[in-house]
Structure formats: C-alpha cells, structure tokens
Amino acid sequence: MKQLRLHGLGGQGVVTAAKILAHAAGLYENQYAQAMPAYGHERRGAPVYAYLILDAAPILLKSFVYEPDYVLVFDPAVIRQGVNVTAGTHSQTCFLVNCSLSQRERLLEIKAGTLYCVDATGISLRQTGRNVPNAAMLGAFAAVGTVKLEAICAAIRRNWPGEAGEQSVRAAREAYSAVQRLS
Amino acid sequence: MGSRKMLDGNAAAVEGMRLARVQVVATYPITPQSPIAELLASLISEGALPGKYIRVESEHSALAAVIGAALTGARAGTATSSVGLALMHEVLGVAAGCRVPVVMPVVNRALVAPWSLWCDHQDAMAVRDSGWLQLYVQDAQEVLDLLLIAYRLAEDHRVLLPAMVCMDGFFVSHATMPVNVPEQECIEAFLPPYQLTNLRLDPADPMFINDLTPPEDFLEMRYQQVHAFSRVLAVFEEIADVFAACFGRRYETVTFYSAHETEIFLVTMGSVTGTARYVAEKFRARGQNVGVVGLRSFRPFPAREIAAGLQNACAVGILDRSVSLGGQAGPLFQEVASALTRSASRPLLVSFLAGLGGRDIRPTDLEGAFTILQQVAAGHLCVTQPVWLGLRPDAEYIRGVVNCAGDSVAG
C-alpha cells in the first residue's frame, strides 16, 4: 500500500489531481485506488488537502492519510501559512515540491526522506497558459512514484478531452523529464 | 461482467438510480449530496435517463412529489442530507404509513447547530423511527449495490416500506474508488419495473389515500408496519442470494469480521468499518485477537443476529457517529445493549463516540479503542461513561463568547 498526501492552495487543482491519479492507477493500471478530498471552508487561496491510497489489494482504510509515503506540494506557500507538510512522514517518504530555482533554498527546511522538485508552475504557464500546476505535478509524480506516465496521460485526456487535454499531457511529459532530486 | 468505473459515492448513487430506471426525479441540492442532484438533472436533460424532472423549492416538496409520482406507478427518486432530511421529516411518515416503497440515498451530515457540512449520522438517526428501512454502506461499490438491493427489497409485496441508503458525507460521497457497474441488461433480470400493488392514484379507480384514521384502526395500521419490518431481514437474505448469483457480490445485514475465539469486538456502521478492519488486522498480526462487527442494516435492527454473534464476547465496543443527546450514549449503543439484554451472555459494553461533524476517525483512534476493550476484558479497566475518541483537552472552553475587551462574558 502506498499513501499520498497532496498539499496546495485552493484553485491549483489539488483535488482534481488526486482524482486523475486515482483514475490513472484504477482504470489504466488495474490498481486499487482511493482518492479522498478534505473540504474545509472553501475559498481560493486557502490551503487544501487531498489524499490518495494505492494498493494491489482492496483498500480498507477510509480515513485521511497520516503516514504518507509520498507528499506532493503544489505550492510551498502552504509551508509559510503554517501547514506542516512533514507531519507523519518517515525516513522513506518521498517529497515532490513545485518550486522554481529561486525557491530551492527554502525547501531545505524539509528534512525529508527524499526531496524532489520541479518547476510545475513554469511548465504549466508555458504549455497551458494557466497557472494551474496539477497536470505537471502528475507528470512529475510518474518520475518518482508508482503510477506510470502513460496511465497518467490517458487519465488526463479522459478528464479533459480535446486540446485542453493535449496541453495538459504536454505539461505532464515536460515535468516528467524535468524532475530533479535535491536530497 | 460489468464495467469498471472510477466513481465516488454520489456518482455511484446516480448509477444505481439510472440502472433502476427511475422515471421521476425531484431533488433539492444540499452539500454533500449536491452532485447527485446535479448529475440526475444533467442525465434527464440530456435524455440519458428517460424521465421527468420536477423542480421543487425544498426537500419537503421533493419528497411529496416523489410520493405522488410513486402512487401513480412510477419508480420515483430523490436524495438528500442533513437539514434537507430534517425538512422532509413530516413527509417521511407519509411514505412509511402509506407503504410507498420509495428508495432514497441519504448522504450523512450533521444537523445544526453547530452548523456543519460534514460527516455525521445525526441526520438519519434523528428519523430512525420514521418507518423507513435504513442501510448504512461502507464505500461507493456498496452504495451502488445496496441501492439496487433496496429497490427490490422495498418494492417486495411482503415489505412495501420506503428505504434510506445512507452513505458517509465526504468519506464515501466524495471518495473515488473503482466500482464494478453491472450492465443494464443484467439489471433487468434482477430488478423488473415497479409494479403498483397497493394504494394508487388512478382516475379510473379512485380511492382515499391517507384519510383520517380513528383510534379503532390506528394501532393495527402501525402493527402492519411493524409486521412488515419483521419480514425484512429474511427477504433481504433471499434478495442478496439473487444479487450474488447475478453480480458475484454477496451482502449481509451484519458481517462479523473475526475468528472463532474472538472475545473482543468493535461494532461499527458506515465507512469507519473499513478503517476498523484495517486496525483489527494489525492487532491480529501481533497475535491479539479482536474483531469488527460491520452493521449494514440499522432498520430493521438485526437484534437476534447481533446477540448470536456476540454470545462468546467478553468486551464489546460500540462506535456511534452521532450522539443521543440526553440519552444513553448513541443510538447504535442503545440498540446493541437492548439486543443483548435478552441473550444469556452479558459482555461488558463500552460506548465510543467519534467522528462527529466530519472529524476524521483515525487508525490511532481505533487502536486506542481496541486497547481500552482489551483492558476492560482483562478486568484492568472499568468504563461506565462514553469514551469520546479524539476529544481535545480544551473541549469545555472552546468557542466561548467574549466581550470587546476579549474577556469571557460568562466570567
């Protein structure tokens, strides 16, 4: 079983990303996948959480994720807002953070298992024209996690048919190759 | 057989209503049910679900419209949550007392006040004596399957009672997972079209429906309802066998997830059953024998089955996701305790209150619950009050009213 916790701000596509990843694993890779969003007082710019559990067997756990194997951070601003992205993590936990070159120093505060970063914002703006980094983050996850890029691209196309989907697929592919390990 | 789709509980409910060929829909949106209302409206407007959509201004009218439609012989549907269900309150009794077999998904959410949008069984528990069947599901697959079973169960001439299929707000309604969706052709064999057999609205055959019932008759009318409830569990077993033969999944009104010699149990309903099973497996892997009793039917309450399954139990915890304010702990605790008064064995009972208003029930919460049960069973601990899982130490002081200077008004 692999447990994922996704962090970001409202409007960055965090909840949708968890659903698309569930589709990728559940429909195109025959895994069991359970995506669960956490809804609070909803507004753009507020911290949001989504959870995803992946397993080869049916998933019994029906709570949020407290011991993540993967932590995806769509916006390091959540750390400044007091969200503890390292809560419950262990020495094998893999962090994937959306950050640009200039933000890299800030991330070393994460005394993580393994820390990866990718400029999902830059890639999204270039490929889709919008500052919604979720497709890029999903592509980047394929490089470090347990769901393959082709499954993710298929799920992206299924969720966004047409040109919007193709742009998102390009963002995912570019991010897949752009992931860098920091520690 | 069937196709694999990634669905959350809400989407699974709509699949169930679509496969059941619901012909009339009247819904009013309310978080976390809203995607059901929206999806049904879309399906009907696109023609994907042939039927009539009646726009109503409230849940009270929604259920009234559905009852009216059902009385003309249409399979009619609505869905609701929380205060929407509360607004239906007086109309629930019409469906039940007139024996109209409406099936309704309920997405469980707390009632007010405090104002909440989140998971709690309080809404359905507040109407537990309304005369509706109440089934509580564990996940999106069970939403779909138990909805289909509920149509056949409610419409059975030996039953003719309305049914609520209850799913946890957000933890089931918004949790996406793989769901096997049967083909429409396979559903036809399992669930034939609705056949009107009782009261009817028919200009060619006019009759009074729900006229004033004097004391000479009222007692017996209620007796008929109770008698129908007494047949439900047996009819459920029959239908579950047919469902298993058609679709390969066999459901029980209560499932004991335990080994032979298990003496410590936690009774649960809803999505927390899965988390409880997950935690129980960890205990068993450490050589500690604990079990989970996953209840699916709350109304009717399977008292005999519960008593029989717990006859060798030493300590039984009952987890309520709602509180019976002013009463003994929670509704599930009261039902289990009552069922056990007639059994020869008298296990020690512990009430656990958890997950109210959307508070997540964490694996560590349930580890704590099982540990308490172990200590109770061993005689090391005596618990006479409900145990609140996850209660904050400042519970009595939060949200106090203060004046402008920040001083507590209560002094």
Coordinates of C-alpha atoms in Angstrom, one line a residue:
Chain A
M1 CA 0.0 0.0 0.0
K2 CA 1.2 3.5 -0.8
Q3 CA -0.3 6.5 0.8
L4 CA -0.1 10.0 -0.7
R5 CA -0.9 13.4 0.7
L6 CA -1.3 16.3 -1.6
H7 CA -1.0 19.9 -0.4
G8 CA -1.7 23.2 -2.2
L9 CA -3.9 26.2 -2.3
G10 CA -7.5 26.4 -3.5
G11 CA -7.6 26.8 -7.2
Q12 CA -4.4 24.9 -8.0
G13 CA -6.2 21.7 -8.9
V14 CA -5.1 19.6 -5.9
V15 CA -8.4 17.7 -5.5
T16 CA -8.7 17.1 -9.3
A17 CA -5.1 15.8 -9.3
A18 CA -5.9 13.2 -6.7
K19 CA -8.9 12.1 -8.7
I20 CA -7.0 11.9 -12.0
L21 CA -4.2 9.9 -10.3
A22 CA -6.8 7.6 -9.0
H23 CA -8.2 7.1 -12.5
A24 CA -4.7 6.5 -13.8
A25 CA -4.0 3.8 -11.3
G26 CA -7.5 2.4 -11.1
L27 CA -8.5 2.4 -14.8
Y28 CA -5.3 2.1 -16.7
E29 CA -3.1 0.1 -14.3
N30 CA -5.7 -2.1 -12.6
Q31 CA -4.5 -1.0 -9.1
Y32 CA -6.9 -0.3 -6.3
A33 CA -7.0 3.5 -5.8
Q34 CA -9.0 5.6 -3.4
A35 CA -8.9 9.4 -3.7
M36 CA -10.4 11.4 -0.8
P37 CA -10.5 15.2 -0.7
A38 CA -10.6 17.2 2.6
Y39 CA -13.0 20.1 2.3
G40 CA -12.9 22.9 4.8
H41 CA -14.1 26.5 4.4
E42 CA -13.6 26.6 0.7
R43 CA -12.1 29.7 -0.9
R44 CA -9.4 30.4 -3.5
G45 CA -6.0 30.7 -1.8
A46 CA -6.8 28.6 1.2
P47 CA -4.7 25.5 2.0
V48 CA -6.4 22.4 0.6
Y49 CA -5.6 18.7 1.2
A50 CA -6.3 15.7 -0.9
Y51 CA -5.4 12.1 -0.1
L52 CA -4.8 9.1 -2.3
I53 CA -4.2 5.5 -1.3
L54 CA -2.9 3.0 -3.9
D55 CA -2.7 -0.8 -3.4
A56 CA -2.7 -4.1 -5.2
A57 CA -5.5 -5.3 -2.8
P58 CA -8.8 -3.7 -1.9
I59 CA -8.3 -0.7 0.4
L60 CA -9.9 -1.0 3.8
L61 CA -8.6 2.3 5.2
K62 CA -11.3 5.0 5.0
S63 CA -9.6 7.8 6.9
F64 CA -7.4 10.6 5.7
V65 CA -3.7 9.8 5.3
Y66 CA -1.5 10.3 8.4
E67 CA 1.6 8.3 7.4
P68 CA 2.3 9.4 3.8
D69 CA 4.8 7.6 1.6
Y70 CA 4.6 10.5 -0.8
V71 CA 3.9 14.1 -0.2
L72 CA 3.1 16.4 -3.2
V73 CA 3.3 20.1 -2.5
F74 CA 1.7 22.1 -5.3
D75 CA 2.8 25.4 -3.6
P76 CA 5.5 25.9 -1.0
A77 CA 3.4 28.9 0.2
V78 CA 1.4 26.5 2.3
I79 CA 4.5 25.9 4.4
R80 CA 4.7 29.7 5.1
Q81 CA 1.0 29.5 6.0
G82 CA 1.7 27.1 8.8
V83 CA 0.9 23.8 7.1
N84 CA 3.2 21.0 8.4
V85 CA 3.9 19.1 5.2
T86 CA 6.2 16.8 7.0
A87 CA 3.6 15.6 9.6
G88 CA 3.6 11.8 9.9
T89 CA 6.3 11.3 7.4
H90 CA 9.0 8.6 7.8
S91 CA 12.5 8.2 6.5
Q92 CA 11.4 6.7 3.2
T93 CA 8.8 9.4 2.5
C94 CA 9.3 11.0 -0.9
F95 CA 8.6 14.7 -1.3
L96 CA 7.8 16.2 -4.6
V97 CA 7.5 20.0 -4.5
N98 CA 6.5 22.5 -7.1
C99 CA 9.3 25.1 -7.0
S100 CA 11.3 27.3 -9.2
L101 CA 15.1 27.8 -9.0
S102 CA 14.7 30.8 -6.7
Q103 CA 12.7 28.9 -4.2
R104 CA 15.0 25.9 -3.8
E105 CA 16.8 27.2 -0.7
R106 CA 13.6 27.4 1.2
L107 CA 12.9 23.7 0.7
L108 CA 16.0 22.6 2.5
E109 CA 13.9 23.2 5.7
I110 CA 12.2 19.9 4.8
K111 CA 14.4 17.4 6.5
A112 CA 12.8 14.8 4.2
G113 CA 13.4 11.2 3.2
T114 CA 13.9 12.1 -0.4
L115 CA 13.2 15.6 -1.8
Y116 CA 12.4 16.2 -5.5
C117 CA 11.4 19.4 -7.1
V118 CA 10.0 20.5 -10.4
D119 CA 9.0 23.9 -11.7
A120 CA 5.4 22.9 -12.3
T121 CA 4.2 26.5 -12.4
G122 CA 6.7 27.5 -15.1
I123 CA 5.9 24.4 -17.2
S124 CA 2.1 24.9 -16.8
L125 CA 2.3 28.5 -17.9
R126 CA 4.4 27.5 -20.9
Q127 CA 2.3 24.6 -22.0
T128 CA -1.3 25.5 -21.0
G129 CA -1.1 29.3 -20.5
R130 CA -2.6 28.9 -17.0
N131 CA -1.1 28.8 -13.5
V132 CA -2.7 25.6 -12.6
P133 CA 0.2 23.2 -11.9
N134 CA -1.7 19.9 -11.4
A135 CA -1.0 18.2 -14.7
A136 CA 2.7 19.0 -14.5
M137 CA 2.8 17.7 -10.9
L138 CA 1.1 14.5 -12.0
G139 CA 3.7 14.0 -14.8
A140 CA 6.5 14.7 -12.3
F141 CA 5.0 12.1 -9.9
A142 CA 5.3 9.5 -12.7
A143 CA 9.0 10.0 -12.5
V144 CA 9.3 9.3 -8.8
G145 CA 6.2 7.3 -7.9
T146 CA 4.3 4.1 -8.6
V147 CA 2.0 5.2 -11.4
K148 CA 3.3 5.3 -14.9
L149 CA 3.4 8.3 -17.2
E150 CA 1.3 6.7 -19.9
A151 CA -1.5 5.8 -17.5
I152 CA -1.4 9.4 -16.2
C153 CA -1.6 10.9 -19.7
A154 CA -4.5 8.6 -20.5
A155 CA -6.3 9.7 -17.4
I156 CA -5.6 13.4 -18.2
R157 CA -7.0 13.0 -21.7
R158 CA -10.1 11.3 -20.2
N159 CA -10.7 14.1 -17.8
W160 CA -10.0 16.9 -20.3
P161 CA -11.0 15.9 -23.8
G162 CA -9.7 17.8 -26.7
E163 CA -7.0 20.5 -26.9
A164 CA -7.1 21.2 -23.2
G165 CA -6.2 17.6 -22.5
E166 CA -3.3 17.7 -25.1
Q167 CA -1.8 20.8 -23.5
S168 CA -2.0 19.2 -20.1
V169 CA -0.4 16.0 -21.4
R170 CA 2.5 18.1 -22.8
A171 CA 2.9 19.7 -19.4
A172 CA 2.9 16.3 -17.7
R173 CA 5.5 15.0 -20.2
E174 CA 7.8 18.0 -19.8
A175 CA 7.6 17.8 -16.0
Y176 CA 8.3 14.1 -16.1
S177 CA 11.7 14.9 -17.6
A178 CA 12.4 18.0 -15.5
V179 CA 12.2 16.5 -12.0
Q180 CA 15.4 17.0 -10.0
R181 CA 16.4 15.4 -6.8
L182 CA 17.6 17.8 -4.1
S183 CA 18.3 15.5 -1.3
Chain B
M1 CA -19.0 -8.9 -16.2
G2 CA -20.0 -5.3 -15.7
S3 CA -17.6 -2.5 -16.4
R4 CA -15.0 -0.9 -14.1
K5 CA -15.6 2.8 -13.4
M6 CA -13.9 5.2 -11.0
L7 CA -16.8 6.6 -9.0
D8 CA -17.3 8.4 -5.7
G9 CA -20.4 7.6 -3.6
N10 CA -22.5 10.3 -5.2
A11 CA -21.8 9.1 -8.7
A12 CA -22.4 5.5 -7.7
A13 CA -25.8 6.5 -6.3
V14 CA -26.7 8.1 -9.6
E15 CA -25.6 5.0 -11.5
G16 CA -27.8 2.9 -9.2
M17 CA -30.8 5.2 -9.8
R18 CA -30.1 5.2 -13.6
L19 CA -29.8 1.4 -13.7
A20 CA -33.0 1.1 -11.7
R21 CA -34.7 3.2 -14.4
V22 CA -36.0 5.9 -12.1
Q23 CA -38.7 7.6 -14.1
V24 CA -39.4 10.7 -12.0
V25 CA -36.9 12.8 -10.1
A26 CA -37.4 15.7 -7.7
T27 CA -34.3 16.8 -5.8
Y28 CA -33.1 19.8 -4.0
P29 CA -29.3 20.3 -3.7
I30 CA -27.5 20.2 -0.3
T31 CA -23.9 19.7 0.5
P32 CA -22.6 16.9 0.3
Q33 CA -25.5 15.5 -1.8
S34 CA -25.4 18.2 -4.5
P35 CA -23.5 16.2 -7.1
I36 CA -26.4 13.7 -7.0
A37 CA -29.0 16.4 -7.7
E38 CA -26.8 17.9 -10.4
L39 CA -26.0 14.7 -12.2
L40 CA -29.6 13.5 -12.2
A41 CA -30.7 16.8 -13.7
S42 CA -28.0 16.5 -16.4
L43 CA -28.9 12.9 -17.3
I44 CA -32.5 13.7 -17.6
S45 CA -31.9 16.9 -19.6
E46 CA -29.5 15.0 -22.0
G47 CA -32.0 12.2 -22.4
A48 CA -29.6 9.7 -20.9
L49 CA -32.1 8.9 -18.2
P50 CA -35.6 9.0 -19.8
G51 CA -37.9 10.5 -17.2
K52 CA -39.4 13.6 -15.8
Y53 CA -37.5 16.1 -13.6
I54 CA -39.7 18.1 -11.3
R55 CA -38.2 21.3 -10.0
V56 CA -39.1 21.9 -6.4
E57 CA -38.3 24.7 -3.9
S58 CA -37.5 22.5 -0.9
E59 CA -36.8 18.9 0.2
H60 CA -40.3 18.8 1.8
S61 CA -41.8 19.3 -1.7
A62 CA -39.2 17.0 -3.2
L63 CA -40.4 14.0 -1.2
A64 CA -44.0 14.9 -1.6
A65 CA -43.6 15.0 -5.3
V66 CA -41.8 11.7 -5.3
I67 CA -44.6 10.0 -3.2
G68 CA -47.2 11.4 -5.5
A69 CA -45.3 10.0 -8.6
A70 CA -44.8 6.7 -6.9
L71 CA -48.5 6.4 -6.2
T72 CA -49.2 6.7 -9.9
G73 CA -46.9 3.7 -10.5
A74 CA -43.6 5.4 -11.4
R75 CA -40.3 4.5 -9.8
A76 CA -39.5 7.9 -8.3
G77 CA -36.3 9.2 -6.7
T78 CA -34.9 11.8 -4.6
A79 CA -31.8 12.2 -2.4
T80 CA -30.8 14.4 0.5
S81 CA -28.7 15.1 3.5
S82 CA -28.7 16.7 7.0
V83 CA -31.2 19.5 7.3
G84 CA -32.7 18.6 4.0
L85 CA -33.7 15.3 5.5
A86 CA -35.0 17.3 8.6
L87 CA -37.1 19.4 6.3
M88 CA -38.7 16.2 4.9
H89 CA -39.5 15.0 8.4
E90 CA -43.3 15.0 8.4
V91 CA -43.4 13.7 4.8
L92 CA -41.3 10.7 5.7
G93 CA -44.1 9.4 7.7
V94 CA -46.5 9.7 4.7
A95 CA -44.3 7.4 2.6
A96 CA -43.9 4.9 5.5
G97 CA -47.5 4.9 6.7
C98 CA -49.0 4.7 3.2
R99 CA -46.5 1.9 2.4
V100 CA -45.0 3.7 -0.6
P101 CA -41.6 1.9 -1.4
V102 CA -39.5 5.0 -2.2
V103 CA -35.7 4.4 -2.2
M104 CA -33.6 7.4 -1.2
P105 CA -29.9 7.9 -0.9
V106 CA -29.0 9.9 2.2
V107 CA -25.6 11.5 2.4
N108 CA -24.9 11.6 6.2
R109 CA -24.1 15.0 7.5
A110 CA -24.6 16.6 11.0
L111 CA -27.7 18.6 11.8
V112 CA -27.5 22.2 13.1
A113 CA -26.4 23.7 15.5
P114 CA -23.3 23.9 15.4
W115 CA -23.6 24.5 11.7
S116 CA -21.6 21.8 9.8
L117 CA -21.3 20.5 6.3
W118 CA -19.6 17.3 7.3
C119 CA -20.0 13.7 8.1
D120 CA -22.2 12.6 11.0
H121 CA -25.0 10.1 11.4
Q122 CA -27.2 12.6 13.2
D123 CA -29.5 13.3 10.3
A124 CA -30.5 9.7 9.7
M125 CA -30.6 8.8 13.4
A126 CA -33.0 11.7 14.0
V127 CA -35.5 9.8 11.8
R128 CA -34.6 6.3 12.8
D129 CA -38.2 5.6 14.0
S130 CA -39.8 7.1 10.9
G131 CA -40.7 3.7 9.4
W132 CA -38.1 3.7 6.7
L133 CA -35.5 1.0 6.3
Q134 CA -32.0 2.2 7.0
L135 CA -29.0 0.6 5.3
Y136 CA -25.5 2.1 6.0
V137 CA -22.9 1.4 3.4
Q138 CA -19.1 1.2 3.6
D139 CA -18.0 2.5 0.2
A140 CA -19.0 3.5 -3.3
Q141 CA -19.4 -0.1 -4.5
E142 CA -21.8 -0.7 -1.6
V143 CA -23.8 2.5 -2.5
L144 CA -24.5 1.1 -5.9
D145 CA -25.2 -2.5 -4.9
L146 CA -27.3 -1.8 -1.8
L147 CA -29.3 0.8 -3.7
L148 CA -30.2 -1.9 -6.3
I149 CA -31.0 -4.4 -3.5
A150 CA -33.0 -1.7 -1.7
Y151 CA -35.3 -1.2 -4.7
R152 CA -36.1 -4.9 -4.9
L153 CA -36.5 -5.1 -1.1
A154 CA -38.7 -2.1 -0.6
E155 CA -41.0 -3.0 -3.5
D156 CA -41.4 -6.6 -2.4
H157 CA -45.0 -7.2 -1.6
R158 CA -44.0 -8.7 1.7
V159 CA -42.3 -5.5 2.7
L160 CA -43.7 -2.3 0.9
L161 CA -41.6 0.1 3.1
P162 CA -39.6 3.0 2.0
A163 CA -35.8 2.7 2.3
M164 CA -32.9 5.1 3.0
V165 CA -29.4 4.0 1.8
C166 CA -27.1 6.0 3.9
M167 CA -23.5 6.9 3.0
D168 CA -21.0 8.9 5.0
G169 CA -20.7 12.5 3.8
F170 CA -17.3 13.1 2.0
F171 CA -15.7 9.9 3.3
V172 CA -18.0 7.9 0.9
S173 CA -19.9 10.5 -1.1
H174 CA -16.7 12.2 -2.3
A175 CA -14.2 9.3 -2.1
T176 CA -13.4 8.0 -5.6
M177 CA -12.6 4.3 -6.0
P178 CA -13.0 1.5 -8.6
V179 CA -16.7 0.4 -8.8
N180 CA -18.0 -2.5 -10.9
V181 CA -21.1 -1.3 -12.6
P182 CA -23.4 -4.0 -13.9
E183 CA -24.8 -3.9 -17.5
Q184 CA -28.3 -2.6 -17.9
E185 CA -29.4 -6.0 -19.4
C186 CA -28.3 -7.8 -16.3
I187 CA -30.2 -5.4 -14.1
E188 CA -33.5 -6.1 -15.9
A189 CA -33.4 -9.7 -14.7
F190 CA -32.7 -8.7 -11.1
L191 CA -34.9 -5.6 -10.9
P192 CA -38.1 -5.7 -13.0
P193 CA -40.1 -2.5 -13.5
Y194 CA -42.0 -1.2 -10.5
Q195 CA -45.4 -2.8 -10.1
L196 CA -48.0 -0.8 -8.2
T197 CA -49.7 -3.2 -5.8
N198 CA -51.2 -1.1 -3.0
L199 CA -52.6 2.4 -2.7
R200 CA -52.8 4.2 -6.1
L201 CA -53.6 7.5 -7.7
D202 CA -55.8 6.4 -10.7
P203 CA -58.7 8.3 -12.0
A204 CA -60.3 5.1 -13.2
D205 CA -60.0 3.6 -9.7
P206 CA -60.4 6.4 -7.3
M207 CA -59.7 5.9 -3.6
F208 CA -58.9 7.8 -0.4
I209 CA -55.3 7.9 0.4
N210 CA -54.3 8.7 4.0
D211 CA -57.8 9.7 5.2
L212 CA -58.3 10.4 8.9
T213 CA -57.8 7.2 10.8
P214 CA -59.7 6.8 14.1
P215 CA -58.3 5.2 17.3
E216 CA -60.2 2.0 16.4
D217 CA -57.8 1.4 13.4
F218 CA -54.6 3.3 14.1
L219 CA -53.0 0.7 16.4
E220 CA -53.5 -2.0 13.8
M221 CA -52.1 0.1 11.0
R222 CA -48.9 0.5 13.0
Y223 CA -48.9 -3.2 13.7
Q224 CA -48.9 -3.8 10.0
Q225 CA -45.8 -1.7 9.5
V226 CA -44.0 -3.4 12.4
H227 CA -45.0 -6.8 11.0
A228 CA -43.6 -5.8 7.6
F229 CA -40.3 -4.8 9.3
S230 CA -40.2 -8.3 10.9
R231 CA -40.1 -9.8 7.4
V232 CA -37.4 -7.6 6.0
L233 CA -34.3 -9.4 7.2
A234 CA -35.4 -12.8 5.7
V235 CA -36.4 -11.1 2.4
F236 CA -33.0 -9.3 2.3
E237 CA -31.3 -12.7 2.5
E238 CA -33.3 -14.0 -0.4
I239 CA -32.6 -10.9 -2.5
A240 CA -28.9 -10.9 -1.5
D241 CA -28.6 -14.5 -2.8
V242 CA -30.1 -13.5 -6.1
F243 CA -27.8 -10.4 -6.3
A244 CA -24.8 -12.6 -5.6
A245 CA -25.9 -15.0 -8.4
C246 CA -26.3 -12.1 -10.8
F247 CA -23.4 -10.0 -9.9
G248 CA -21.0 -12.0 -7.8
R249 CA -21.1 -9.9 -4.6
R250 CA -22.9 -11.3 -1.5
Y251 CA -24.1 -8.9 1.1
E252 CA -25.1 -9.5 4.7
T253 CA -27.1 -7.2 7.0
V254 CA -24.4 -7.7 9.5
T255 CA -20.9 -9.1 8.9
F256 CA -18.6 -10.4 11.7
Y257 CA -15.0 -9.9 10.7
S258 CA -13.5 -12.1 13.3
A259 CA -12.1 -15.5 14.1
H260 CA -13.7 -18.3 16.1
E261 CA -12.4 -17.5 19.5
T262 CA -12.6 -13.7 19.3
E263 CA -13.9 -12.2 22.5
I264 CA -13.3 -8.5 21.8
F265 CA -15.4 -6.7 19.2
L266 CA -16.0 -3.3 17.9
V267 CA -19.4 -2.7 16.4
T268 CA -19.4 -0.1 13.6
M269 CA -21.5 1.3 10.7
G270 CA -20.5 3.2 7.6
S271 CA -17.1 3.9 6.2
V272 CA -15.3 3.5 9.6
T273 CA -16.0 -0.2 9.3
G274 CA -13.1 -0.4 6.8
T275 CA -10.7 1.5 9.0
A276 CA -11.7 -0.7 11.9
R277 CA -11.0 -3.8 9.9
Y278 CA -7.6 -2.4 8.9
V279 CA -6.7 -1.7 12.5
A280 CA -8.1 -5.1 13.7
E281 CA -5.9 -6.9 11.1
K282 CA -2.8 -5.1 12.6
F283 CA -3.8 -6.3 16.1
R284 CA -4.3 -9.9 14.8
A285 CA -0.9 -9.8 13.0
R286 CA 0.6 -9.1 16.5
G287 CA -1.3 -12.1 17.9
Q288 CA -4.1 -10.1 19.6
N289 CA -7.5 -11.4 18.7
V290 CA -10.0 -8.6 18.1
G291 CA -13.0 -8.5 15.7
V292 CA -15.2 -6.0 14.0
V293 CA -18.9 -6.2 13.6
G294 CA -19.9 -4.3 10.5
L295 CA -23.5 -3.5 10.6
R296 CA -25.3 -2.6 7.3
S297 CA -29.0 -2.7 8.3
F298 CA -29.9 -0.4 11.2
R299 CA -33.6 -0.5 10.5
P300 CA -34.6 -3.2 10.9
F301 CA -32.1 -3.8 13.6
P302 CA -30.8 -7.4 13.4
A303 CA -31.0 -8.0 17.2
R304 CA -31.0 -11.8 17.0
E305 CA -28.0 -11.9 14.7
I306 CA -26.1 -9.5 16.9
A307 CA -26.9 -11.4 20.1
A308 CA -25.9 -14.7 18.4
G309 CA -22.7 -13.4 17.0
L310 CA -21.6 -11.8 20.3
Q311 CA -22.6 -14.7 22.5
N312 CA -19.0 -15.5 23.4
A313 CA -17.9 -11.9 23.6
C314 CA -16.2 -10.6 26.7
A315 CA -15.9 -6.9 25.8
V316 CA -17.9 -5.1 23.1
G317 CA -17.3 -1.6 22.0
I318 CA -20.0 0.2 20.0
L319 CA -18.9 3.1 17.9
D320 CA -21.6 5.8 17.3
R321 CA -21.1 8.6 14.8
S322 CA -23.9 10.5 16.4
V323 CA -25.0 11.3 20.0
S324 CA -28.3 10.5 21.6
L325 CA -28.3 13.9 23.4
G326 CA -29.8 13.4 26.9
G327 CA -30.0 9.6 26.4
Q328 CA -27.6 6.7 26.8
A329 CA -24.6 7.4 24.6
G330 CA -25.5 6.9 21.0
P331 CA -28.4 5.1 19.1
L332 CA -26.3 2.2 18.0
F333 CA -25.1 1.6 21.6
Q334 CA -28.8 1.6 22.7
E335 CA -29.8 -1.0 20.1
V336 CA -26.9 -3.3 20.8
A337 CA -27.4 -3.1 24.5
S338 CA -31.1 -3.8 24.1
A339 CA -30.4 -6.7 21.9
L340 CA -28.0 -8.2 24.4
T341 CA -30.4 -7.9 27.4
R342 CA -32.2 -10.9 26.0
S343 CA -29.2 -13.0 25.5
A344 CA -27.7 -15.4 28.0
S345 CA -24.2 -13.8 27.7
R346 CA -23.6 -10.3 29.1
P347 CA -20.4 -8.9 27.7
L348 CA -19.1 -5.7 29.1
L349 CA -20.2 -2.8 26.8
V350 CA -18.2 0.4 26.0
S351 CA -19.7 3.3 24.1
F352 CA -17.3 5.1 21.8
L353 CA -18.4 8.5 20.3
A354 CA -16.4 9.6 17.3
G355 CA -16.2 11.3 14.0
L356 CA -18.9 13.9 14.8
G357 CA -19.3 16.8 12.4
G358 CA -16.7 15.5 9.9
R359 CA -13.9 14.8 12.4
D360 CA -11.9 12.0 10.8
I361 CA -11.7 8.7 12.7
R362 CA -8.0 7.9 12.5
P363 CA -6.4 4.5 12.8
T364 CA -4.8 5.6 16.0
D365 CA -8.2 6.5 17.5
L366 CA -9.4 2.9 16.8
E367 CA -6.1 1.4 18.2
G368 CA -7.0 3.3 21.3
A369 CA -10.5 1.9 21.3
F370 CA -9.3 -1.7 20.9
T371 CA -6.7 -1.2 23.6
I372 CA -9.4 0.0 26.0
L373 CA -11.6 -3.0 25.2
Q374 CA -8.6 -5.3 25.9
Q375 CA -8.1 -3.7 29.3
V376 CA -11.8 -3.9 30.0
A377 CA -11.9 -7.6 29.0
A378 CA -8.9 -8.3 31.3
G379 CA -10.5 -6.6 34.2
H380 CA -7.9 -3.8 34.4
L381 CA -10.3 -1.1 33.5
C382 CA -13.9 -0.2 34.2
V383 CA -15.7 2.1 31.8
T384 CA -19.1 3.5 32.7
Q385 CA -19.3 6.6 30.6
P386 CA -19.0 7.0 26.8
V387 CA -15.4 7.4 25.6
W388 CA -15.0 10.3 23.2
L389 CA -12.3 9.4 20.6
G390 CA -10.1 12.3 19.8
L391 CA -11.6 14.7 22.3
R392 CA -9.5 17.8 22.7
P393 CA -8.3 18.7 26.2
D394 CA -9.8 22.2 25.9
A395 CA -13.2 20.7 25.0
E396 CA -15.2 22.7 27.6
Y397 CA -13.6 26.0 26.8
I398 CA -13.6 26.4 23.0
R399 CA -15.9 29.0 21.3
G400 CA -16.7 30.9 24.5
V401 CA -18.4 34.2 24.0
V402 CA -16.2 37.2 24.8
N403 CA -16.8 41.0 25.0
C404 CA -14.8 43.6 23.1
A405 CA -12.0 43.5 25.6
G406 CA -11.6 39.8 25.0
D407 CA -12.9 38.8 28.4
S408 CA -15.2 35.9 28.7
V409 CA -18.8 37.0 29.1
A410 CA -19.5 34.1 31.3
G411 CA -17.0 35.4 33.8

